mmCIF file of C-alpha atoms in Angstrom:
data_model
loop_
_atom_site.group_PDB
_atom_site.id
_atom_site.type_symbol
_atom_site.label_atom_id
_atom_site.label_comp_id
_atom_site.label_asym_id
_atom_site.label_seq_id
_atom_site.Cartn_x
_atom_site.Cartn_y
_atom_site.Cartn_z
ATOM 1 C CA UNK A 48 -32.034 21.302 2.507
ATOM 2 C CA UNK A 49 -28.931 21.491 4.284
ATOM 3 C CA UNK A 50 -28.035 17.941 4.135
ATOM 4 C CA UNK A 51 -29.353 17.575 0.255
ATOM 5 C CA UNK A 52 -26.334 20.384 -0.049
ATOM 6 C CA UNK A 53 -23.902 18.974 2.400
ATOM 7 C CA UNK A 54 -24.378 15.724 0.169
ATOM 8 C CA UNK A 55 -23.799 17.292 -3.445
ATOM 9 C CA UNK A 56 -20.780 19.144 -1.834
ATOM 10 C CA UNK A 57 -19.442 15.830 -0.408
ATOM 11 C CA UNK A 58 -20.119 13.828 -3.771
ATOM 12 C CA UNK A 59 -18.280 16.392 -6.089
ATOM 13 C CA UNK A 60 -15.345 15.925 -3.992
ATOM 14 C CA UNK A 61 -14.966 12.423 -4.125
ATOM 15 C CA UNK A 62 -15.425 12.483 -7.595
ATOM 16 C CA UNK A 63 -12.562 14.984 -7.777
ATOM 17 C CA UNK A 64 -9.984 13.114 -5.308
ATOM 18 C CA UNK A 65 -11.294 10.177 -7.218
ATOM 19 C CA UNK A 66 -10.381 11.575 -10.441
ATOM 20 C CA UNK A 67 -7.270 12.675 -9.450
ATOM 21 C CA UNK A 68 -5.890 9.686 -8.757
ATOM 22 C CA UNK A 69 -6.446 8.061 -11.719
ATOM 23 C CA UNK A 70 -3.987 6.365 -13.935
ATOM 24 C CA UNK A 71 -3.980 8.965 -16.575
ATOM 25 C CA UNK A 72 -4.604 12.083 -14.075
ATOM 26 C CA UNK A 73 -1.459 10.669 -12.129
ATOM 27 C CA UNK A 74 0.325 10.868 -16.212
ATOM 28 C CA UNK A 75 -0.798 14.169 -16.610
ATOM 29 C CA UNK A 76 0.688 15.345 -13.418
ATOM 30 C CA UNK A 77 4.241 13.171 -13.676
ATOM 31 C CA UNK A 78 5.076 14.184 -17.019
ATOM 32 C CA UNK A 79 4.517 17.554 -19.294
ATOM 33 C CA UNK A 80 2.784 17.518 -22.652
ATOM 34 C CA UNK A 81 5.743 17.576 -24.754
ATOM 35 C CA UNK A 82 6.997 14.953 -23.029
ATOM 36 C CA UNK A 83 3.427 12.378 -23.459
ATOM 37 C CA UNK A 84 3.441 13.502 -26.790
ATOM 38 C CA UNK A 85 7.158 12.004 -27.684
ATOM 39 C CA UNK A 86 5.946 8.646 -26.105
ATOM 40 C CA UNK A 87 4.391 6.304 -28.095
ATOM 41 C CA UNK A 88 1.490 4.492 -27.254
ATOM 42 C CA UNK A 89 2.695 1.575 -25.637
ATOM 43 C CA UNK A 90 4.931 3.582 -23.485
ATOM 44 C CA UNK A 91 1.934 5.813 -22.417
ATOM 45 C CA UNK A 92 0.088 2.327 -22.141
ATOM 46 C CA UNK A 93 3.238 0.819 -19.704
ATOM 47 C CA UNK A 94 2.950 4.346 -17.280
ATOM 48 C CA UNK A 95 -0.787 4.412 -17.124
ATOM 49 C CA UNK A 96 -0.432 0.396 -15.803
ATOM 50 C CA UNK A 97 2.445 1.281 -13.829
ATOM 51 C CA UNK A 98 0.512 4.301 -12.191
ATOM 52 C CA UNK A 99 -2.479 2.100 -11.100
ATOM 53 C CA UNK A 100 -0.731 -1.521 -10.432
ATOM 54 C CA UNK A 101 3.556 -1.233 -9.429
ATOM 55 C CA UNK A 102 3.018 -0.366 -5.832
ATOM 56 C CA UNK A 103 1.592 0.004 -2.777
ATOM 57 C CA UNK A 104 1.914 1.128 0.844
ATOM 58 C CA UNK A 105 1.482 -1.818 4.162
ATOM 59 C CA UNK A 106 2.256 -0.776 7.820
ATOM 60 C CA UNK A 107 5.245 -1.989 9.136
ATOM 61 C CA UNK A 108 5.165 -5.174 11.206
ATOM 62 C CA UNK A 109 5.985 -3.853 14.616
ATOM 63 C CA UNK A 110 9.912 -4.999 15.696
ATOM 64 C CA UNK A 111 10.421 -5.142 12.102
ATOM 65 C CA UNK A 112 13.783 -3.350 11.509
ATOM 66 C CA UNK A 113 15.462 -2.185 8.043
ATOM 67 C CA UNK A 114 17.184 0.745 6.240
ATOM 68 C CA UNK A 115 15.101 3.560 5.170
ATOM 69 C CA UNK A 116 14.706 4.098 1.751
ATOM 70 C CA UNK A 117 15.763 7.538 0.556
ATOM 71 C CA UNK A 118 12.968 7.914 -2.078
ATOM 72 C CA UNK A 119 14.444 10.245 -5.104
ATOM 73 C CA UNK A 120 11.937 12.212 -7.476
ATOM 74 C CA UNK A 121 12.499 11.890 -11.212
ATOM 75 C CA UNK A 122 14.911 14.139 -11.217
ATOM 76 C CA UNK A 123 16.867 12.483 -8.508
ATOM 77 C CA UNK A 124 16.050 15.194 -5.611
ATOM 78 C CA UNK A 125 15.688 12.997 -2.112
ATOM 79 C CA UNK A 126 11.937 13.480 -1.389
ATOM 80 C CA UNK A 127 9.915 13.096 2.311
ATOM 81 C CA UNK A 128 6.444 12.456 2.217
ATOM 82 C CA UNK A 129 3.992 13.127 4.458
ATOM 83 C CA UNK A 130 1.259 10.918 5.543
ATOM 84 C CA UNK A 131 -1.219 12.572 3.846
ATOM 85 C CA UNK A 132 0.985 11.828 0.633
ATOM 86 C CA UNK A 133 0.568 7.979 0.833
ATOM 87 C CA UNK A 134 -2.807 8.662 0.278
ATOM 88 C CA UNK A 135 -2.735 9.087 -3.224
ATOM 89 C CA UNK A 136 1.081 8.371 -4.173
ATOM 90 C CA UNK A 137 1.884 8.969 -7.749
ATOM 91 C CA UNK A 138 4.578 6.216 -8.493
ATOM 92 C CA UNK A 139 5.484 7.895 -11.890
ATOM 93 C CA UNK A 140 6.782 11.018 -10.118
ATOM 94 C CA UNK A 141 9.736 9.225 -8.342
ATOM 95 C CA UNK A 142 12.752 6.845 -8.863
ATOM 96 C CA UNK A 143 11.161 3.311 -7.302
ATOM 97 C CA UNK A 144 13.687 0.277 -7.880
ATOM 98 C CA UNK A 145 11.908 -2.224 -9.531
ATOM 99 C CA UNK A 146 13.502 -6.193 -9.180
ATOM 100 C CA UNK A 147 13.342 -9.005 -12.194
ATOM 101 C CA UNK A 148 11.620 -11.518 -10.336
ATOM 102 C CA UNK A 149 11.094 -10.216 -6.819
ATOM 103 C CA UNK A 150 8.826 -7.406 -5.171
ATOM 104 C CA UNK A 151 10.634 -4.774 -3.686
ATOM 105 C CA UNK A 152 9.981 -4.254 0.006
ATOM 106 C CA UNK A 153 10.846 -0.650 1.454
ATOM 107 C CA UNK A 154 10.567 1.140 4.349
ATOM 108 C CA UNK A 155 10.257 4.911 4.048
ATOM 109 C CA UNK A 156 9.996 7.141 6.921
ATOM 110 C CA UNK A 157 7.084 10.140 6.851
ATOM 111 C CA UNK A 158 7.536 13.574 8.022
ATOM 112 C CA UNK A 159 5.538 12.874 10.918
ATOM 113 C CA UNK A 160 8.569 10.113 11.642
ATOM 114 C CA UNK A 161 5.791 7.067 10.755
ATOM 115 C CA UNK A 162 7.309 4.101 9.211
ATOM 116 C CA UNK A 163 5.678 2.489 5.921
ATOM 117 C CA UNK A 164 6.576 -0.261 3.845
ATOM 118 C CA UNK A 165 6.192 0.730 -0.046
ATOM 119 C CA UNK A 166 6.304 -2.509 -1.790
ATOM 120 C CA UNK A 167 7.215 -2.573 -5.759
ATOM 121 C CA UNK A 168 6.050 -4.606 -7.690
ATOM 122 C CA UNK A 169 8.901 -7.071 -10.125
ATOM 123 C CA UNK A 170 9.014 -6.259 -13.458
ATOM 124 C CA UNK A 171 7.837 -10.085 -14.063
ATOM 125 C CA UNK A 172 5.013 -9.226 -12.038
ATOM 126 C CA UNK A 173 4.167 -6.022 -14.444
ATOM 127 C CA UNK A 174 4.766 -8.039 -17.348
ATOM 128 C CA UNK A 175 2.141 -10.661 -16.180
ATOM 129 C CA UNK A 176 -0.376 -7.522 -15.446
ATOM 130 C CA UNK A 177 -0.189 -6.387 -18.895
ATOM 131 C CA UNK A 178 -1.312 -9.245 -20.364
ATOM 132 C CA UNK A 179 -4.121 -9.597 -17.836
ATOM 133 C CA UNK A 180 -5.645 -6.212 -19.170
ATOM 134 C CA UNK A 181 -4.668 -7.166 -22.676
ATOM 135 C CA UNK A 182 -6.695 -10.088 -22.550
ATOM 136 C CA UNK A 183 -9.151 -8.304 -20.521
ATOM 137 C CA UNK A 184 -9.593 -5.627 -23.315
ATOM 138 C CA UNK A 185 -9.959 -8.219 -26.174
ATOM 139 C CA UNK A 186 -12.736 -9.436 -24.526
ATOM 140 C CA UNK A 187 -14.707 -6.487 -23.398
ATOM 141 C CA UNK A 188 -14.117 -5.764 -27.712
ATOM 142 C CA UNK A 189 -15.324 -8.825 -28.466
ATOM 143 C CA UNK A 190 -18.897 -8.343 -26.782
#
């Protein structure tokens, strides 16, 4: 009985962290109603994309040397995360510089001193994501 309840407990919390890293749960928390509201769809459409596909953390290569990145929230206060943060990192909450036609390679430094590598997507890159779901959704209507 224990373990039938240890299991229920353990499944309604991974559907919890799962939900709250979704693309429109990671919305929700980077920007207030009135502020979704005075988007239009397309622009709600762009974040939710951005929110699930711009970036993503690797480890840093070991001997592999660069500046740290002071990453900025959206209001342009310097920000340290921890390492629990890269976890579920919320891209739409911060300032990420985002290239034409190249990725963006980072390194930003943890509280715990860790070094990561947060690697941003190009905006050519995004482009060619959106029409990959477009086309994805025309089909899944189609059926």
């Amino acid at each position: 009985m224990k373990s039938i309840l240890l299991g229920l407990v353990c499944c309604t919390l991974s559907l919890g962290i799962w939900a709250q890293s979704s693309p429109e749960a990671r919305l929700n928390a980077a920007y207030s109603a009135s502020e979704r509201a005075a988007m239009s769809t397309q622009e709600q459409q762009q974040l939710l994309l951005n929110a699930e596909k711009l970036c993503w953390f690797e480890a840093v290569k070991p001997g592999q040397t660069a500046d740290v990145f002071t990453l900025t929230n959206r209001q342009g206060q310097p920000v340290t995360l921890s390492n629990a943060d890269l976890a579920d990192f919320n891209p739409l909450m911060y300032n990420l510089p985002q290239e034409e036609l190249r990725c963006s390679n980072l390194q930003v430094q943890t509280v715990e001193g860790d070094s990561h590598l947060l690697i941003v997507r190009s905006k050519e890159m995004m482009r060619n994501e959106a029409k990959r779901k477009e086309v994805k959704m025309r089909k899944t209507a189609a059926k």
